[in-house]
Each structure stands twice: as structure tokens, then as C-alpha cells.
Short mmCIF file of N, CA and C in Angstrom, two decimals:
data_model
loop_
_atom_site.label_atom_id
_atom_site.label_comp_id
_atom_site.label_asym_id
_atom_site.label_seq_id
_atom_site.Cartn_x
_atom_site.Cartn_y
_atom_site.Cartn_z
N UNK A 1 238.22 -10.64 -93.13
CA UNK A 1 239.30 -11.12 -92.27
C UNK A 1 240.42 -10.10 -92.29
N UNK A 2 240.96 -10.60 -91.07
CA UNK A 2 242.29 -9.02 -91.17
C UNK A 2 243.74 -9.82 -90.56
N UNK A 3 244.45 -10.26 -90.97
CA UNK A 3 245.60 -11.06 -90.86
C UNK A 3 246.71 -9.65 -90.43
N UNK A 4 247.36 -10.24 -89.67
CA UNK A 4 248.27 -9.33 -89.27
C UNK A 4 250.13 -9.78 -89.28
N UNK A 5 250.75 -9.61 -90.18
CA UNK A 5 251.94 -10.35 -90.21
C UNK A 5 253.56 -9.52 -89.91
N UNK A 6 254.05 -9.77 -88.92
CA UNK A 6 255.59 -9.45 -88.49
C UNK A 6 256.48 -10.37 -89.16
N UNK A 7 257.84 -9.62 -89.87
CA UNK A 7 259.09 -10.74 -90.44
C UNK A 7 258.64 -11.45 -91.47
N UNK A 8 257.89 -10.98 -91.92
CA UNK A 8 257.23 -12.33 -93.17
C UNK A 8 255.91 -13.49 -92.08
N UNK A 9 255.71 -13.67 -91.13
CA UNK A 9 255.05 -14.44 -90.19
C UNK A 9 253.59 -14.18 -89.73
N UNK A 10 252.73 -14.77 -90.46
CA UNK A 10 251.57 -14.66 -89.54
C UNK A 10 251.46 -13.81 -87.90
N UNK A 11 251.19 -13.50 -87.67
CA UNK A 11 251.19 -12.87 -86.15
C UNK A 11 249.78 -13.12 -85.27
N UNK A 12 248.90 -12.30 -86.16
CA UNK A 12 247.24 -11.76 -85.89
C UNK A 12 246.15 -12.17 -86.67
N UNK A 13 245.72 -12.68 -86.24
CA UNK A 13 244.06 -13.05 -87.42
C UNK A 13 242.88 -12.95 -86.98
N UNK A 14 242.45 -12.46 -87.12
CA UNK A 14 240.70 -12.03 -87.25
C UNK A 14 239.41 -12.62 -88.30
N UNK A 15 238.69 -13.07 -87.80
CA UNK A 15 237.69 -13.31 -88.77
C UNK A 15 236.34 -12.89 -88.17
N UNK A 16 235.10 -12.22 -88.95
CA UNK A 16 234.50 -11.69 -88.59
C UNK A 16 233.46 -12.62 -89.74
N UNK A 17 232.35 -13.52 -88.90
CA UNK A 17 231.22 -13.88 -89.72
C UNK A 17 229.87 -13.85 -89.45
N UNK A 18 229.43 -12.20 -90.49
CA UNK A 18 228.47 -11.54 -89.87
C UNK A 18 227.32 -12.46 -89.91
N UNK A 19 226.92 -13.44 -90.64
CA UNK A 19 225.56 -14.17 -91.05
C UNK A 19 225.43 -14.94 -89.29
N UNK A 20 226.45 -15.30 -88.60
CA UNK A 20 226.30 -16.15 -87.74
C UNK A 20 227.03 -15.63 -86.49
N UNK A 21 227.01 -13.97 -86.36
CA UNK A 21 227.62 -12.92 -85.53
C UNK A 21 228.93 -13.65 -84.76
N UNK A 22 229.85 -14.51 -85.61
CA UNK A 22 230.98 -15.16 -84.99
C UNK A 22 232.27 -14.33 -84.91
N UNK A 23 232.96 -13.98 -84.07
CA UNK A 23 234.28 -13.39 -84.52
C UNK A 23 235.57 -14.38 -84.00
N UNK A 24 236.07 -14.64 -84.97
CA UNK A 24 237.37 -15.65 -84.75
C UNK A 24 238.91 -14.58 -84.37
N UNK A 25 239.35 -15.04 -83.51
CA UNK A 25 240.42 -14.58 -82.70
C UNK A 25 241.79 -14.78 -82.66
N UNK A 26 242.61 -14.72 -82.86
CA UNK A 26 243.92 -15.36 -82.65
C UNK A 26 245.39 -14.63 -82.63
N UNK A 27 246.18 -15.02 -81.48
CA UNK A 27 247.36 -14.20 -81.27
C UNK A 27 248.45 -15.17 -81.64
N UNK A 28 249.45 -14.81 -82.05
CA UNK A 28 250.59 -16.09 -81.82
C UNK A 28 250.88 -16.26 -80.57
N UNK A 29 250.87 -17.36 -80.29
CA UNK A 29 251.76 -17.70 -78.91
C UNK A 29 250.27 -17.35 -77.53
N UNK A 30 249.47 -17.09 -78.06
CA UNK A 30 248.31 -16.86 -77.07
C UNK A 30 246.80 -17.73 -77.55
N UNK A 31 246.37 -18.68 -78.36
CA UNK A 31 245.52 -18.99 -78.36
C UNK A 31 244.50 -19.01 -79.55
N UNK A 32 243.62 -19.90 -79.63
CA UNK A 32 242.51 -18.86 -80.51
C UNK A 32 241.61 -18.90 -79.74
N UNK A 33 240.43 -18.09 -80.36
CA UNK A 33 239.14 -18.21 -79.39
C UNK A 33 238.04 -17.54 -80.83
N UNK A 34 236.91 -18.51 -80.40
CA UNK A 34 235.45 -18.00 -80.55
C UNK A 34 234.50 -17.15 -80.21
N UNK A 35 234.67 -15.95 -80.24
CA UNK A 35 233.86 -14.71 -79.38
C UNK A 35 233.92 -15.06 -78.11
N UNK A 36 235.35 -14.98 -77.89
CA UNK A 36 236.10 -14.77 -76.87
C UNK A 36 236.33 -16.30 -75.73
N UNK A 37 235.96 -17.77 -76.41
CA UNK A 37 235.90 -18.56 -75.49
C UNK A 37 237.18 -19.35 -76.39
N UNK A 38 237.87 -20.06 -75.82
CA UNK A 38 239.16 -20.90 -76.80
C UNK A 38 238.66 -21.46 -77.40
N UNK A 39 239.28 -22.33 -78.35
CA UNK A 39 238.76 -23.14 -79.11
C UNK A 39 239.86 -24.09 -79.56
N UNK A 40 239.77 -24.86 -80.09
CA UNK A 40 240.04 -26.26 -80.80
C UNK A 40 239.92 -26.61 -81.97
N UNK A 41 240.87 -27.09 -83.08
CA UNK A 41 240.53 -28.06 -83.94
C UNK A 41 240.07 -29.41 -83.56
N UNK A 42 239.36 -30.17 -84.32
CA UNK A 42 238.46 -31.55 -84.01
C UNK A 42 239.86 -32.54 -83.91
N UNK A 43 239.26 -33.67 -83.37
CA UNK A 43 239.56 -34.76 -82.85
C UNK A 43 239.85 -36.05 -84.13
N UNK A 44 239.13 -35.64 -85.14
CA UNK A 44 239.58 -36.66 -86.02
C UNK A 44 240.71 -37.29 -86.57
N UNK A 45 240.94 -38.30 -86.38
CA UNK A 45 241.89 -38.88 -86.02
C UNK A 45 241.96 -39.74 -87.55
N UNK A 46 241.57 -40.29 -88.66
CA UNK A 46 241.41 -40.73 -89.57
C UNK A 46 240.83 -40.01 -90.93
N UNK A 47 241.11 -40.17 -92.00
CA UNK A 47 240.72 -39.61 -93.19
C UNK A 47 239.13 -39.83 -93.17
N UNK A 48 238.60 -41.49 -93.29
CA UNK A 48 236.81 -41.56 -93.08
C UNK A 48 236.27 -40.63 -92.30
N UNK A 49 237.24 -40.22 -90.96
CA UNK A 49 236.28 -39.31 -90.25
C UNK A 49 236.38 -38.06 -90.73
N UNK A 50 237.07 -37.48 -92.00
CA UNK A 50 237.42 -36.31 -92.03
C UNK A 50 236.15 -35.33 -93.18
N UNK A 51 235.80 -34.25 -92.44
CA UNK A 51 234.87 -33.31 -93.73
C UNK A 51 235.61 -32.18 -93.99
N UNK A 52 235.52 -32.28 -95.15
CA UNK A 52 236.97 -31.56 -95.74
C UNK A 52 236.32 -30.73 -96.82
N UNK A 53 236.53 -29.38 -96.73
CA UNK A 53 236.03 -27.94 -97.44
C UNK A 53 236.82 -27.92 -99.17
N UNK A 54 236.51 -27.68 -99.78
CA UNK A 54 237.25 -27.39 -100.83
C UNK A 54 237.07 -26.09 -101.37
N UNK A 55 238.05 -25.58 -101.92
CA UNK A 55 238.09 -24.38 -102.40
C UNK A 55 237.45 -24.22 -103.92
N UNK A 56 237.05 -23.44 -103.98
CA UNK A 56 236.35 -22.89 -105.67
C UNK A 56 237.17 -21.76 -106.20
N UNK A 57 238.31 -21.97 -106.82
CA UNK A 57 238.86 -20.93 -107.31
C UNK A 57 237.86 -20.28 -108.41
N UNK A 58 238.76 -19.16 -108.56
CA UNK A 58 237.71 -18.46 -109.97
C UNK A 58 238.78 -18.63 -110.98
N UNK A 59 239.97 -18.97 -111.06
CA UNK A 59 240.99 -19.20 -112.71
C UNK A 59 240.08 -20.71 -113.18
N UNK A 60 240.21 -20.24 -114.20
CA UNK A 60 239.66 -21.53 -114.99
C UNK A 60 241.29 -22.44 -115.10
N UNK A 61 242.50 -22.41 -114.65
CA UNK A 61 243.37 -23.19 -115.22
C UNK A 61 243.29 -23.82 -113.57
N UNK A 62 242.59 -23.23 -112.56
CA UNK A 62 242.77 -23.99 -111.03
C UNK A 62 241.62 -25.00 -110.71
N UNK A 63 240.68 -25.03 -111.75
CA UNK A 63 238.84 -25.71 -111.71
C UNK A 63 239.74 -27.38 -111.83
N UNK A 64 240.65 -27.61 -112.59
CA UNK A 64 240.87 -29.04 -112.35
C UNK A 64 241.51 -29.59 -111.26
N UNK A 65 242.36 -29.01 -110.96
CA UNK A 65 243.07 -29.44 -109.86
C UNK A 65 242.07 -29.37 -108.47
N UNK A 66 241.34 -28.45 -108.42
CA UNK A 66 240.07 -28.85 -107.55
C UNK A 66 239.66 -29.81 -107.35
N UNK A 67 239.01 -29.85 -108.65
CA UNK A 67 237.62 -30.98 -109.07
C UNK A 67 238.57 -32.32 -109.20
N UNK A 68 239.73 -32.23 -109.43
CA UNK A 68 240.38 -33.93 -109.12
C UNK A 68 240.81 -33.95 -107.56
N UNK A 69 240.84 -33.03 -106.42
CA UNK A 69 241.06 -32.97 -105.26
C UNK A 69 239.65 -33.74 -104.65
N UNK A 70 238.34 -33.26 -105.19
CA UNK A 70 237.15 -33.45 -104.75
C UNK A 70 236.79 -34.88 -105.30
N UNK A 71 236.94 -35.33 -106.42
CA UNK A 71 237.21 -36.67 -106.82
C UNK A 71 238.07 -37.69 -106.08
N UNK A 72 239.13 -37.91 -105.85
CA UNK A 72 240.28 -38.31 -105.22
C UNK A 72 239.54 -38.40 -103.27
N UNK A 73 238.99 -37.57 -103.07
CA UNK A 73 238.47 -37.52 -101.42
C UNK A 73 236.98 -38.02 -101.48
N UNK A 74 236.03 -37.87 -102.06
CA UNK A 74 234.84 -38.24 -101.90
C UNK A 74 234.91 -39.61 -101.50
N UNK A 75 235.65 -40.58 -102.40
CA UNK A 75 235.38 -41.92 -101.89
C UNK A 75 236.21 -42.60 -100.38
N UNK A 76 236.65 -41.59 -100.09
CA UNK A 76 237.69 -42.18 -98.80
C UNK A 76 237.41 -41.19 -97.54
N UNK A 77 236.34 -39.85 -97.65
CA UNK A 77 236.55 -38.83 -96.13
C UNK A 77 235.08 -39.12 -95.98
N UNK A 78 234.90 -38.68 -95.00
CA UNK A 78 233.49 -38.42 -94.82
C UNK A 78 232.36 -37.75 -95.49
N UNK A 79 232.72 -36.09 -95.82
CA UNK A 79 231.86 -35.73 -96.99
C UNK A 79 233.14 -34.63 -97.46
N UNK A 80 232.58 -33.90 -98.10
CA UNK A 80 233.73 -32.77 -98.90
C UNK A 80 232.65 -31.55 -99.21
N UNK A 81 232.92 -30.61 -99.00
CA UNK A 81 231.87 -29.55 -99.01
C UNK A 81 232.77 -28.20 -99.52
N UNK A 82 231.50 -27.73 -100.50
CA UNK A 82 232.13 -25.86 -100.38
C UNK A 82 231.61 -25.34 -100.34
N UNK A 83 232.08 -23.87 -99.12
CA UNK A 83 231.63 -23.11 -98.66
C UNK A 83 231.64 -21.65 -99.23
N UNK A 84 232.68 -21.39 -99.60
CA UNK A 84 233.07 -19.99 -100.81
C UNK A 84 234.00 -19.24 -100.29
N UNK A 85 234.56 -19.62 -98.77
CA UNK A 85 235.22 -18.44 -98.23
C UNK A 85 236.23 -18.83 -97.55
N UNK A 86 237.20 -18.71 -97.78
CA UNK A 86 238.68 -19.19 -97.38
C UNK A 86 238.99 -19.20 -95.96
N UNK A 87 238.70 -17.35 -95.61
CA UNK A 87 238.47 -17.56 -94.30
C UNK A 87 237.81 -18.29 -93.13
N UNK A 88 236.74 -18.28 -93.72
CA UNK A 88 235.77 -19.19 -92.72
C UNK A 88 236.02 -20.57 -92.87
N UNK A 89 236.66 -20.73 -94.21
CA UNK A 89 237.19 -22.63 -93.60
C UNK A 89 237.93 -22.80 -92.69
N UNK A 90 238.96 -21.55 -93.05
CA UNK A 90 240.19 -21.97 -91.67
C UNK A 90 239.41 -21.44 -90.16
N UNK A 91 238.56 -20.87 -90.17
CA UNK A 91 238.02 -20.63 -88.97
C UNK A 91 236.89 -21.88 -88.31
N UNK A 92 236.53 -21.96 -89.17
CA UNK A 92 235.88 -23.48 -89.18
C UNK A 92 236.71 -25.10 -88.81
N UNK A 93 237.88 -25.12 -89.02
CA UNK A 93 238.92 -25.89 -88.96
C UNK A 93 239.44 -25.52 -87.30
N UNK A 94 239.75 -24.78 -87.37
CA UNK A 94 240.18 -24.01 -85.95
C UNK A 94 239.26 -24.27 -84.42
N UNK A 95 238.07 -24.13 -85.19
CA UNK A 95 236.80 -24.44 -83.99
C UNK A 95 236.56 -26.11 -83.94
N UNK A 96 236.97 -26.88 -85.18
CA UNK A 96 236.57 -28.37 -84.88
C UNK A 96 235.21 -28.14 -85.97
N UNK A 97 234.74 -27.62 -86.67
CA UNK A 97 233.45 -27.62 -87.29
C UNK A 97 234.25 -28.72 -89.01
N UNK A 98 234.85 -28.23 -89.49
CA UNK A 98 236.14 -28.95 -90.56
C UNK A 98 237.23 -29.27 -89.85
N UNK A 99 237.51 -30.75 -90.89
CA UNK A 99 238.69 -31.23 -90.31
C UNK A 99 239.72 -30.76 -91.18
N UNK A 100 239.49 -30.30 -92.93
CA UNK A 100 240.70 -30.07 -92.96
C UNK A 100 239.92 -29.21 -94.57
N UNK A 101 240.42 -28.08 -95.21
CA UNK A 101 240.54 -27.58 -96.52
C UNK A 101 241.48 -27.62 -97.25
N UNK A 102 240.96 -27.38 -98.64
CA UNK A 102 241.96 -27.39 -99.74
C UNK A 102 241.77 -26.70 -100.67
N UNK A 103 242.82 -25.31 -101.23
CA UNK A 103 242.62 -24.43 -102.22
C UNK A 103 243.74 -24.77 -103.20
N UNK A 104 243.78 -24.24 -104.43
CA UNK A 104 245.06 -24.50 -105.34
C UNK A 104 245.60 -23.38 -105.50
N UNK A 105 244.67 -22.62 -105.46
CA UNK A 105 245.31 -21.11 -105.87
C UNK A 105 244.87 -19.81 -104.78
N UNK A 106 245.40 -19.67 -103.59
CA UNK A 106 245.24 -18.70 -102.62
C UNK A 106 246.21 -17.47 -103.01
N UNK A 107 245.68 -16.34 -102.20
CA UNK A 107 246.48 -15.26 -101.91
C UNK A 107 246.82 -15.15 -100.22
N UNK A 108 247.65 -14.44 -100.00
CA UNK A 108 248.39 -14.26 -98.43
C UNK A 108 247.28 -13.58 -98.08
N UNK A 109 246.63 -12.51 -98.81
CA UNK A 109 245.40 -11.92 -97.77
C UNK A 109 244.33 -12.43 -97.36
N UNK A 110 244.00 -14.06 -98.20
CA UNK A 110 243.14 -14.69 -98.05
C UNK A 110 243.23 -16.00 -96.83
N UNK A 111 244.68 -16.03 -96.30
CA UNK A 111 244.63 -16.43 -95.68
C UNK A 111 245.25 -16.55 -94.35
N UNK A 112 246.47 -15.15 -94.19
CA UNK A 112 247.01 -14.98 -93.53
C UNK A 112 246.53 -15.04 -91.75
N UNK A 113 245.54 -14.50 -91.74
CA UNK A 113 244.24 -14.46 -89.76
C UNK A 113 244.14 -15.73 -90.21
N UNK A 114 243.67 -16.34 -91.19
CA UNK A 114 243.11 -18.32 -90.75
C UNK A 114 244.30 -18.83 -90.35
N UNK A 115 245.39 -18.73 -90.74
CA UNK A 115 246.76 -19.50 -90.73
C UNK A 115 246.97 -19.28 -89.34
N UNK A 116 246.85 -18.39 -88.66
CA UNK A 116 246.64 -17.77 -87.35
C UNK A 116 246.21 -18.68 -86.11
N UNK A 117 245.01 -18.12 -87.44
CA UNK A 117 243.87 -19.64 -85.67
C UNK A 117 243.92 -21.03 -86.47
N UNK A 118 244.29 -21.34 -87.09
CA UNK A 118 244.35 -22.87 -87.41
C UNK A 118 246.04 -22.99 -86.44
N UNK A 119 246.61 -22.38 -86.39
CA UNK A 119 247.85 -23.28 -86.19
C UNK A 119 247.45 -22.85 -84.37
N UNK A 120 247.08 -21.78 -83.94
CA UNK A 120 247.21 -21.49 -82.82
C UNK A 120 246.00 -22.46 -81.99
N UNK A 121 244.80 -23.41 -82.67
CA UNK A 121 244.15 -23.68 -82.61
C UNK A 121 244.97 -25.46 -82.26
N UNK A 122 245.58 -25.43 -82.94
CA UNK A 122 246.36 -27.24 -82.43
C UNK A 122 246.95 -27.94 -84.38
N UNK A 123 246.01 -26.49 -85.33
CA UNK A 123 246.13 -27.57 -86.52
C UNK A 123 247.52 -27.01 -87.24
N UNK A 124 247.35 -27.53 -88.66
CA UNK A 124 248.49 -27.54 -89.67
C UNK A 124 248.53 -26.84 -91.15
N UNK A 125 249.22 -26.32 -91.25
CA UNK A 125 249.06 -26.06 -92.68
C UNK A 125 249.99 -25.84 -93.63
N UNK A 126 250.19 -25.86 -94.73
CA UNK A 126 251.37 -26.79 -95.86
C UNK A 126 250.77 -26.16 -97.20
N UNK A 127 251.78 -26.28 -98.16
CA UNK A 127 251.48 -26.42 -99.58
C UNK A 127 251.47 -27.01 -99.95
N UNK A 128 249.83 -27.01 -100.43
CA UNK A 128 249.49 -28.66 -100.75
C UNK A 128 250.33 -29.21 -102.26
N UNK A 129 251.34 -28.45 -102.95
CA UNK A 129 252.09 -29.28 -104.14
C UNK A 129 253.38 -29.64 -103.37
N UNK A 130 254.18 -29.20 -102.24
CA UNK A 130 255.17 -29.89 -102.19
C UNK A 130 255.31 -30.17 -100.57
N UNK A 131 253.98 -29.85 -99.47
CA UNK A 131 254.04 -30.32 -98.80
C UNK A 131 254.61 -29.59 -97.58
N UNK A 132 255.29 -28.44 -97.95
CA UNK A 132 255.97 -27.52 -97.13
C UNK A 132 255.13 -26.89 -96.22
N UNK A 133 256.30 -26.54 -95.14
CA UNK A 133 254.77 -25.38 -94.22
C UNK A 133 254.37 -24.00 -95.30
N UNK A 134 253.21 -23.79 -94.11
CA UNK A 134 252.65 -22.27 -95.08
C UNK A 134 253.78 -21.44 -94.80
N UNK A 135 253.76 -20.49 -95.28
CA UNK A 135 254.22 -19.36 -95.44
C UNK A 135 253.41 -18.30 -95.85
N UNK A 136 253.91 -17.10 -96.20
CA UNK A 136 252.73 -15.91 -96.51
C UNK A 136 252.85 -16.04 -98.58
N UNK A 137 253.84 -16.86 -98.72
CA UNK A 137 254.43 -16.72 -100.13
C UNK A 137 253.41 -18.19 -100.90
N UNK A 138 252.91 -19.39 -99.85
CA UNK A 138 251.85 -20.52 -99.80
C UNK A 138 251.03 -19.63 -101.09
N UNK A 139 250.62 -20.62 -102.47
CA UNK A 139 249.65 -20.55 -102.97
C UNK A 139 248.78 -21.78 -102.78
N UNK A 140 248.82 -22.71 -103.18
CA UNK A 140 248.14 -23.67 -102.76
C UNK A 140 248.74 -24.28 -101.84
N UNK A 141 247.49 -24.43 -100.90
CA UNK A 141 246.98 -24.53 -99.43
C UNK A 141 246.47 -25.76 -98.99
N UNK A 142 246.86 -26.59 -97.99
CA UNK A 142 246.19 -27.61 -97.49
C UNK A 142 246.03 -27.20 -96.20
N UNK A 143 244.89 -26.96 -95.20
CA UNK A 143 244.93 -26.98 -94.27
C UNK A 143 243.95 -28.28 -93.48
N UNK A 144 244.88 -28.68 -91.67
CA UNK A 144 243.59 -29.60 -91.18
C UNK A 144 244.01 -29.22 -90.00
N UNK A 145 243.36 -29.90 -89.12
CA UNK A 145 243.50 -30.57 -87.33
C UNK A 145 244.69 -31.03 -87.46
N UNK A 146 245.66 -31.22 -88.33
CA UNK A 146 246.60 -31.97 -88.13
C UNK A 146 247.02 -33.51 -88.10
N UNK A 147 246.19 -34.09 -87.14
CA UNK A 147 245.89 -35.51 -87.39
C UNK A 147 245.73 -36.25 -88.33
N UNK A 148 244.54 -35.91 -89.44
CA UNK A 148 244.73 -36.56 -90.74
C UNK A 148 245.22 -35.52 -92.14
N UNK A 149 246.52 -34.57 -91.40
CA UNK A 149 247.18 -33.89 -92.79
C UNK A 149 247.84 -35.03 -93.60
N UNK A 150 248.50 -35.47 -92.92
CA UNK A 150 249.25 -36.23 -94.23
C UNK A 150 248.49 -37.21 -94.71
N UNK A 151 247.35 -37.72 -94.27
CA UNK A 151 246.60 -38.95 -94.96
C UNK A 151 246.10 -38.21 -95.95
N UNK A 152 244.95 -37.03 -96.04
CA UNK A 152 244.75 -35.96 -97.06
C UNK A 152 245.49 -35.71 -97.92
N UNK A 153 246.43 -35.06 -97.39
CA UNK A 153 247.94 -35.10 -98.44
C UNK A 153 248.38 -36.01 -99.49
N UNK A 154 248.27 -37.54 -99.04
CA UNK A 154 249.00 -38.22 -99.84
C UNK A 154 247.70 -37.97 -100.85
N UNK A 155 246.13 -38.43 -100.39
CA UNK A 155 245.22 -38.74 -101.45
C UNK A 155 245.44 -37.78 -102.39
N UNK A 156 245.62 -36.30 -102.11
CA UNK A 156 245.36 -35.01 -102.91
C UNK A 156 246.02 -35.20 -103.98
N UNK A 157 247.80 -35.83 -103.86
CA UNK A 157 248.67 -35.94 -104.54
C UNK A 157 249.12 -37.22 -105.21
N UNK A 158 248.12 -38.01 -105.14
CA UNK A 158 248.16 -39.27 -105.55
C UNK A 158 248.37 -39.14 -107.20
N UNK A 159 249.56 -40.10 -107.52
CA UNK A 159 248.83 -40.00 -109.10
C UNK A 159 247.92 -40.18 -109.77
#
């Protein structure tokens, strides 16, 4: 992925996923698109309907806060899945394929192009400890369609 950022701000994002020759697109203020056709985040409108990506950090001090994210959602979304690649969730989110991901511990290069086409796409994205929008400074990450962010949200952060 190749994120492109002006002022501190997302700008440009790119995602390139060679297994399934996809290239994800996105300008600010112009759109996203799927090898070159627009695209959309999904329609889900409720947490049950939601399949929601989770992140696999590699710190062993971020494996819990995961694995109680993935606990906490299994019994209330639809399914919860991981994929391994930050980018391609948010590109996945962006197209409507996920309704929403969750990392604890990101970097700005990992997600700066998704932040791109998720927001330019219709969706949302926040830090998932206090809820704020992203920023490039965002370590942990909640992204969705928007529709069911804050229902996600509250579960993630539930006591």
C-alpha cells in the first residue's frame, strides 16, 4: 500500500492485491474505486449483520486486547475473521466485502491509503481507546461502514 499524506492528512491511498489482481484507489474529495469502478462500503446497518476483521498484532503486550475484542464480538456480529493485512481490511471495508476492523496497535504506514478509501468510500474511522477520529498519530484503530461504528465501539470497550 502507498498512502499519501498533506498537513498531517491522509490525501492518497493505494492498495495493490496481487493474489486477486485488485488495485484499490482513492483521492480525497474524489472517490474510491476498485480497478477503476467506484465503490462503496456495505449497507449494514446493525452489529448481527456486521463481519468484522480483526487484527493480529505481533507485540505480545497487544495479543490480549485483541483476543478480548474477538471475544466481546463473536457472540453479538455475524462472524469475526483474520486476514493478516491491515491494508486489505480497510480495502475490503471500503468495497462492502467487511463491515468493520479492529487493530490495537497500528502504524500510520499501515494505514494511511486504507484511511483514504474507507472514509472516501462512505465509512469511518476512530481510535478505538478513546473514540476519536483517525489521525496519522491513530494507534489503535477501529474502522467500519460507519453505520454500526459506534455499536462495535461500545462492545470493544465494554467493561
Amino acid at each position: 500500500s502507498i498512502g499519501v499524506a498533506h498537513k498531517g492528512v491522509p490525501f492518497v491511498g493505494v492498495i495493490m492485491d496481487p493474489f486477486r489482481d485488485e488495485l484499490f484507489s482513492a483521492v480525497k474529495g474524489h472517490g474510491a474505486f476498485l480497478n477503476g469502478a467506484p465503490i462503496s462500503v456495505g449497507q449494514e446497518g446493525a452489529i448481527e449483520e456486521a463481519a468484522v476483521a480483526a487484527g493480529s498484532p505481533p507485540a505480545p503486550e497487544n495479543m490480549a486486547p485483541s483476543l478480548r475484542g474477538i471475544t466481546a464480538l463473536m457472540p453479538v456480529c455475524r462472524t469475526v475473521r483474520m486476514f493478516g493485512s491491515a491494508a486489505l481490511h480497510l480495502g475490503w471495508i471500503a468495497c462492502g466485502r467487511l463491515t468493520a476492523y479492529f487493530e490495537p496497535d497500528l502504524n500510520s504506514w499501515d494505514v494511511a491509503a486504507g484511511a483514504v478509501l474507507v472514509r472516501e468510500a462512505g465509512g469511518r474511522l476512530a481510535d478505538l481507546r478513546s473514540g476519536d477520529e483517525y489521525t496519522l498519530k491513530t494507534r489503535a484503530l477501529l474502522a467500519s461502514n460507519g453505520r454500526t461504528h459506534d455499536a462495535i465501539y461500545r462492545v470493544l470497550n465494554a467493561p
